[in-house]
CSV table of C-alpha atoms in Angstrom, one decimal:
chain,number,residue,atom,x,y,z
A,1,MET,CA,86.6,83.0,65.8
A,2,SER,CA,85.8,81.2,69.0
A,3,ALA,CA,88.1,80.8,72.0
A,4,GLU,CA,88.3,77.1,71.3
A,5,GLU,CA,89.4,77.6,67.7
A,6,LYS,CA,92.1,80.1,68.8
A,7,GLN,CA,93.4,77.5,71.3
A,8,THR,CA,93.7,74.9,68.5
A,9,GLU,CA,95.6,77.2,66.2
A,10,GLN,CA,99.3,76.7,66.0
A,11,THR,CA,102.0,78.3,63.9
A,12,LEU,CA,103.4,75.6,61.5
A,13,LYS,CA,107.1,75.0,61.9
A,14,PHE,CA,109.3,73.4,59.3
A,15,ASP,CA,112.1,70.9,59.9
A,16,ALA,CA,115.4,72.0,58.5
A,17,LEU,CA,117.0,70.0,55.7
A,18,LEU,CA,120.3,68.2,55.9
A,19,SER,CA,122.7,67.4,53.0
A,20,GLN,CA,124.7,64.3,52.4
A,21,VAL,CA,127.4,64.8,49.8
A,22,ASP,CA,129.0,61.5,48.9
A,23,VAL,CA,132.8,61.2,48.3
A,24,THR,CA,132.0,59.9,44.8
A,25,PHE,CA,130.6,63.4,44.0
A,26,TRP,CA,133.9,65.0,44.7
A,27,GLN,CA,135.8,62.3,42.9
A,28,GLN,CA,133.7,62.9,39.8
A,29,PHE,CA,134.0,66.7,40.2
A,30,GLY,CA,137.8,66.4,40.4
A,31,ARG,CA,137.9,64.6,37.0
A,32,LYS,CA,135.6,67.1,35.4
A,33,LYS,CA,137.5,70.0,36.9
A,34,ILE,CA,140.7,68.8,35.2
A,35,ASP,CA,139.1,67.7,31.9
A,36,ASP,CA,136.2,70.1,31.4
A,37,TYR,CA,135.8,73.0,33.9
A,38,LYS,CA,139.5,73.8,34.3
A,39,LEU,CA,139.8,77.4,35.8
A,40,SER,CA,136.1,78.3,35.2
A,41,GLU,CA,134.2,79.5,38.2
A,42,GLU,CA,130.8,79.4,36.4
A,43,ALA,CA,128.0,77.6,38.2
A,44,VAL,CA,127.3,74.1,36.8
A,45,PRO,CA,124.0,72.2,36.9
A,46,ILE,CA,123.8,69.2,39.3
A,47,PHE,CA,121.0,67.3,40.8
A,48,GLY,CA,120.2,65.8,44.2
A,49,SER,CA,117.7,63.2,45.3
A,50,PHE,CA,115.6,62.3,48.3
A,51,THR,CA,112.9,59.9,49.3
A,52,GLY,CA,109.8,60.1,51.5
A,53,GLY,CA,110.3,60.1,55.3
A,54,ILE,CA,112.1,57.0,56.6
A,55,HIS,CA,112.0,55.3,60.0
A,56,ARG,CA,114.6,52.7,60.9
A,57,SER,CA,114.6,50.7,64.1
A,58,ASN,CA,112.2,53.2,65.7
A,59,VAL,CA,114.7,56.0,64.9
A,60,VAL,CA,113.4,59.1,63.1
A,61,LEU,CA,115.8,60.2,60.4
A,62,ARG,CA,116.2,63.8,59.5
A,63,PRO,CA,115.0,65.0,56.1
A,64,THR,CA,118.1,64.7,53.9
A,65,VAL,CA,119.1,65.5,50.3
A,66,PHE,CA,121.7,63.2,48.8
A,67,VAL,CA,124.3,64.2,46.2
A,68,ASN,CA,126.6,61.5,44.7
A,69,GLY,CA,128.8,61.0,41.7
A,70,GLU,CA,125.9,60.8,39.3
A,71,ALA,CA,124.9,64.4,40.1
A,72,LEU,CA,127.2,65.9,37.5
A,73,LYS,CA,126.1,63.9,34.5
A,74,LYS,CA,124.9,66.0,31.6
A,75,GLU,CA,121.7,64.0,31.0
A,76,PRO,CA,120.2,63.4,34.5
A,77,ASP,CA,116.9,62.3,33.0
A,78,SER,CA,118.7,59.1,31.7
A,79,ILE,CA,119.8,58.2,35.2
A,80,ALA,CA,117.6,55.6,37.0
A,81,LEU,CA,117.1,56.1,40.7
A,82,THR,CA,116.0,53.7,43.3
A,83,PRO,CA,112.2,53.4,43.2
A,84,PHE,CA,110.4,56.4,44.9
A,85,HIS,CA,113.5,58.5,45.0
A,86,PHE,CA,113.0,61.9,43.5
A,87,LYS,CA,115.5,64.1,41.6
A,88,ILE,CA,115.7,67.8,42.4
A,89,PRO,CA,117.7,70.4,40.4
A,90,GLY,CA,120.7,72.2,41.9
A,91,GLN,CA,123.8,74.2,41.0
A,92,LEU,CA,127.5,73.9,42.0
A,93,LEU,CA,129.6,77.1,42.2
A,94,ASN,CA,133.2,76.2,42.8
A,95,THR,CA,136.0,78.7,43.4
A,96,ASN,CA,139.7,78.2,42.6
A,97,LYS,CA,141.0,79.9,45.7
A,98,ILE,CA,140.0,79.6,49.3
A,99,GLU,CA,140.0,83.4,49.6
A,100,SER,CA,137.4,83.6,46.8
A,101,PHE,CA,135.3,81.1,48.6
A,102,LYS,CA,135.4,83.1,51.9
A,103,GLN,CA,134.5,86.3,50.0
A,104,LEU,CA,131.4,84.9,48.3
A,105,ASP,CA,128.3,86.9,49.3
A,106,LYS,CA,126.2,84.0,50.5
A,107,LYS,CA,123.2,86.3,51.2
A,108,GLN,CA,123.2,87.6,47.6
A,109,LEU,CA,123.6,84.1,46.2
A,110,LEU,CA,120.8,82.9,48.3
A,111,ARG,CA,118.6,85.7,47.1
A,112,GLU,CA,119.4,85.0,43.5
A,113,GLN,CA,118.4,81.4,43.9
A,114,ALA,CA,115.2,82.4,45.7
A,115,MET,CA,114.3,84.8,42.9
A,116,GLN,CA,114.8,82.0,40.4
A,117,ILE,CA,112.1,80.0,42.3
A,118,VAL,CA,109.9,83.1,42.3
A,119,HIS,CA,110.3,83.2,38.5
A,120,ASP,CA,109.4,79.5,38.2
A,121,ILE,CA,106.3,80.2,40.2
A,122,THR,CA,105.2,83.3,38.3
A,123,SER,CA,105.9,81.8,34.9
A,124,ASN,CA,104.0,78.6,35.8
A,125,ALA,CA,107.1,76.6,35.0
A,126,CYS,CA,106.7,74.7,38.3
A,127,ILE,CA,103.2,73.6,37.2
A,128,GLU,CA,104.8,71.4,34.5
A,129,ASN,CA,107.9,70.5,36.7
A,130,PRO,CA,107.2,70.8,40.5
A,131,SER,CA,110.8,69.8,41.2
A,132,LEU,CA,111.8,73.4,40.5
A,133,LEU,CA,110.3,74.3,43.9
A,134,TYR,CA,112.9,72.1,45.4
A,135,ARG,CA,116.0,73.8,44.1
A,136,PHE,CA,119.3,73.8,46.1
A,137,PHE,CA,122.8,75.0,45.5
A,138,ILE,CA,126.4,74.3,46.7
A,139,ILE,CA,129.3,76.6,46.9
A,140,SER,CA,132.7,75.1,47.3
A,141,PHE,CA,136.5,75.3,47.2
A,142,ALA,CA,138.2,72.2,46.0
A,143,ASP,CA,141.9,71.6,46.7
A,144,LEU,CA,142.5,68.7,44.2
A,145,LYS,CA,146.2,68.2,45.1
A,146,LYS,CA,145.4,67.6,48.8
A,147,HIS,CA,142.0,66.1,48.2
A,148,ARG,CA,140.4,68.7,50.4
A,149,TYR,CA,136.9,70.0,49.8
A,150,ILE,CA,135.2,72.8,51.7
A,151,TYR,CA,131.6,73.4,50.8
A,152,TRP,CA,128.3,75.0,51.9
A,153,CYS,CA,125.0,73.6,50.8
A,154,CYS,CA,121.8,75.7,50.9
A,155,PHE,CA,118.1,75.2,50.3
A,156,PRO,CA,116.5,78.6,49.4
A,157,ALA,CA,113.0,79.3,50.5
A,158,ILE,CA,110.5,82.0,49.6
A,159,VAL,CA,109.5,83.6,52.9
A,160,PRO,CA,107.5,86.9,52.4
A,161,LYS,CA,107.7,89.4,55.2
A,162,HIS,CA,105.5,88.5,58.2
A,163,PHE,CA,104.9,85.1,56.5
A,164,LYS,CA,103.2,82.7,58.9
A,165,VAL,CA,101.3,79.5,58.3
A,166,VAL,CA,98.7,78.6,60.9
A,167,GLN,CA,97.4,75.0,61.1
A,168,HIS,CA,93.9,74.6,62.5
A,169,SER,CA,93.8,70.9,62.6
A,170,ARG,CA,95.8,67.8,61.8
A,171,THR,CA,94.7,64.3,61.1
A,172,LYS,CA,96.9,61.2,61.2
A,173,TRP,CA,96.9,59.1,58.0
A,174,SER,CA,95.6,56.1,59.9
A,175,ASP,CA,92.6,58.2,61.0
A,176,TYR,CA,91.9,59.7,57.6
A,177,GLY,CA,88.7,58.4,55.8
A,178,THR,CA,88.0,54.7,55.7
A,179,ASP,CA,90.4,51.8,55.2
A,180,THR,CA,89.0,51.3,51.7
A,181,GLN,CA,89.5,55.0,50.9
A,182,ARG,CA,93.1,55.0,52.1
A,183,ARG,CA,93.9,51.8,50.1
A,184,SER,CA,92.4,53.4,47.0
A,185,LEU,CA,94.4,56.6,47.4
A,186,VAL,CA,97.7,54.7,47.9
A,187,ALA,CA,97.0,52.5,44.9
A,188,ASN,CA,96.2,55.5,42.8
A,189,PHE,CA,99.3,57.3,43.9
A,190,TYR,CA,101.5,54.4,43.0
A,191,LYS,CA,99.9,54.1,39.6
A,192,PHE,CA,100.2,57.9,39.1
A,193,CYS,CA,104.0,57.6,39.8
A,194,GLY,CA,104.3,54.8,37.3
A,195,ASP,CA,102.4,56.8,34.6
A,196,HIS,CA,104.3,60.1,35.1
A,197,THR,CA,107.8,61.4,35.7
A,198,MET,CA,108.9,61.3,39.3
A,199,GLU,CA,109.3,65.1,39.2
A,200,GLN,CA,105.6,65.5,38.5
A,201,SER,CA,104.9,63.1,41.4
A,202,LEU,CA,106.4,65.6,43.9
A,203,LEU,CA,103.3,67.8,43.9
A,204,PHE,CA,99.9,66.6,42.8
A,205,ILE,CA,96.1,66.9,43.1
A,206,VAL,CA,93.7,64.4,44.7
A,207,ASP,CA,90.0,64.6,43.6
A,208,LYS,CA,87.0,63.5,45.7
A,209,GLN,CA,87.1,60.0,44.1
A,210,TYR,CA,90.8,59.7,45.3
A,211,ASN,CA,92.2,59.8,41.8
A,212,VAL,CA,95.5,61.6,41.5
A,213,HIS,CA,96.2,64.3,38.9
A,214,THR,CA,99.1,66.5,37.8
A,215,LEU,CA,99.1,70.2,38.6
A,216,SER,CA,98.9,71.0,34.9
A,217,SER,CA,95.7,68.9,34.5
A,218,TYR,CA,94.2,71.0,37.3
A,219,VAL,CA,95.1,74.2,35.6
A,220,ASN,CA,93.8,73.1,32.2
A,221,ASP,CA,90.8,71.0,33.1
A,222,THR,CA,87.8,73.2,34.1
A,223,ALA,CA,85.8,70.2,35.1
A,224,LEU,CA,88.4,69.2,37.6
A,225,GLN,CA,88.4,72.7,39.1
A,226,ASP,CA,84.6,72.7,39.7
A,227,ASP,CA,84.5,71.7,43.4
A,228,ASN,CA,86.0,68.3,42.7
A,229,ILE,CA,89.3,68.8,44.5
A,230,ALA,CA,89.7,67.0,47.8
A,231,MET,CA,93.3,68.0,48.6
A,232,PHE,CA,96.8,68.9,47.3
A,233,GLY,CA,99.5,66.4,48.0
A,234,TYR,CA,103.3,66.5,48.0
A,235,VAL,CA,106.2,64.2,48.9
A,236,ASP,CA,107.6,65.2,52.3
A,237,ASN,CA,111.0,63.8,53.1
A,238,GLY,CA,110.6,64.6,56.8
A,239,ASN,CA,109.4,62.4,59.7
A,240,LEU,CA,108.2,64.8,62.3
A,241,VAL,CA,104.4,64.7,62.9
A,242,ASP,CA,104.3,68.4,63.9
A,243,ALA,CA,106.9,69.8,61.4
A,244,PRO,CA,107.0,69.1,57.7
A,245,SER,CA,110.3,69.5,55.9
A,246,TRP,CA,111.6,72.8,54.6
A,247,PHE,CA,110.5,72.1,51.1
A,248,LEU,CA,106.9,72.9,51.9
A,249,ARG,CA,107.7,76.6,52.3
A,250,ASN,CA,108.0,77.1,48.6
A,251,ILE,CA,105.0,75.0,47.8
A,252,LEU,CA,102.8,77.1,50.1
């Protein structure tokens, strides 16, 4: 490796995620707590959503996962989101006492969730449903009488020991290929999103003709594997040029 190459190498950093839990989520949880969950402290499935990086009035917004009152519905696939918003799976673990919330072993819970992602990778479940790489979970204590909610939201990441990602080069989208190629890729991606579930659109393959494919098609199609892949693509909800969002850790 030349001295010039070493100078251009940089360790890739990741932008931490934020959570925005809407008051409607806690209102809906309060109703379900009384009618369905009662005293159970079992984790319940929820979902969150996010969109690609957003700029508003020249202000860069941090990568954020949104959770609202729809998140507790039993059939999330039937819920329509705003175009180009993506659902990601999560869990809610609520305790009945504040003491129990304080005594929760957050490191162990985090490890359990991370190992679930490992299972999704090794079992190839994430090939059919890439949203499994975007898992999150919330632990909480809900005081329904006082309408007081204490919670902690976490986004587990698989980080092997001594894990480091080095970027050798970076190209702005405006500098990539020709204008015709960029337009073709954008049009093909929009068509891909319309033809497939939004969960499958989170992580995809782009061939050398700028056609977009699912991960499963890459695994099952030998012709596609034969030196025809130009790049892997994913939906990044961050805005920083030098730091993709936290989600990329599990994809890598």
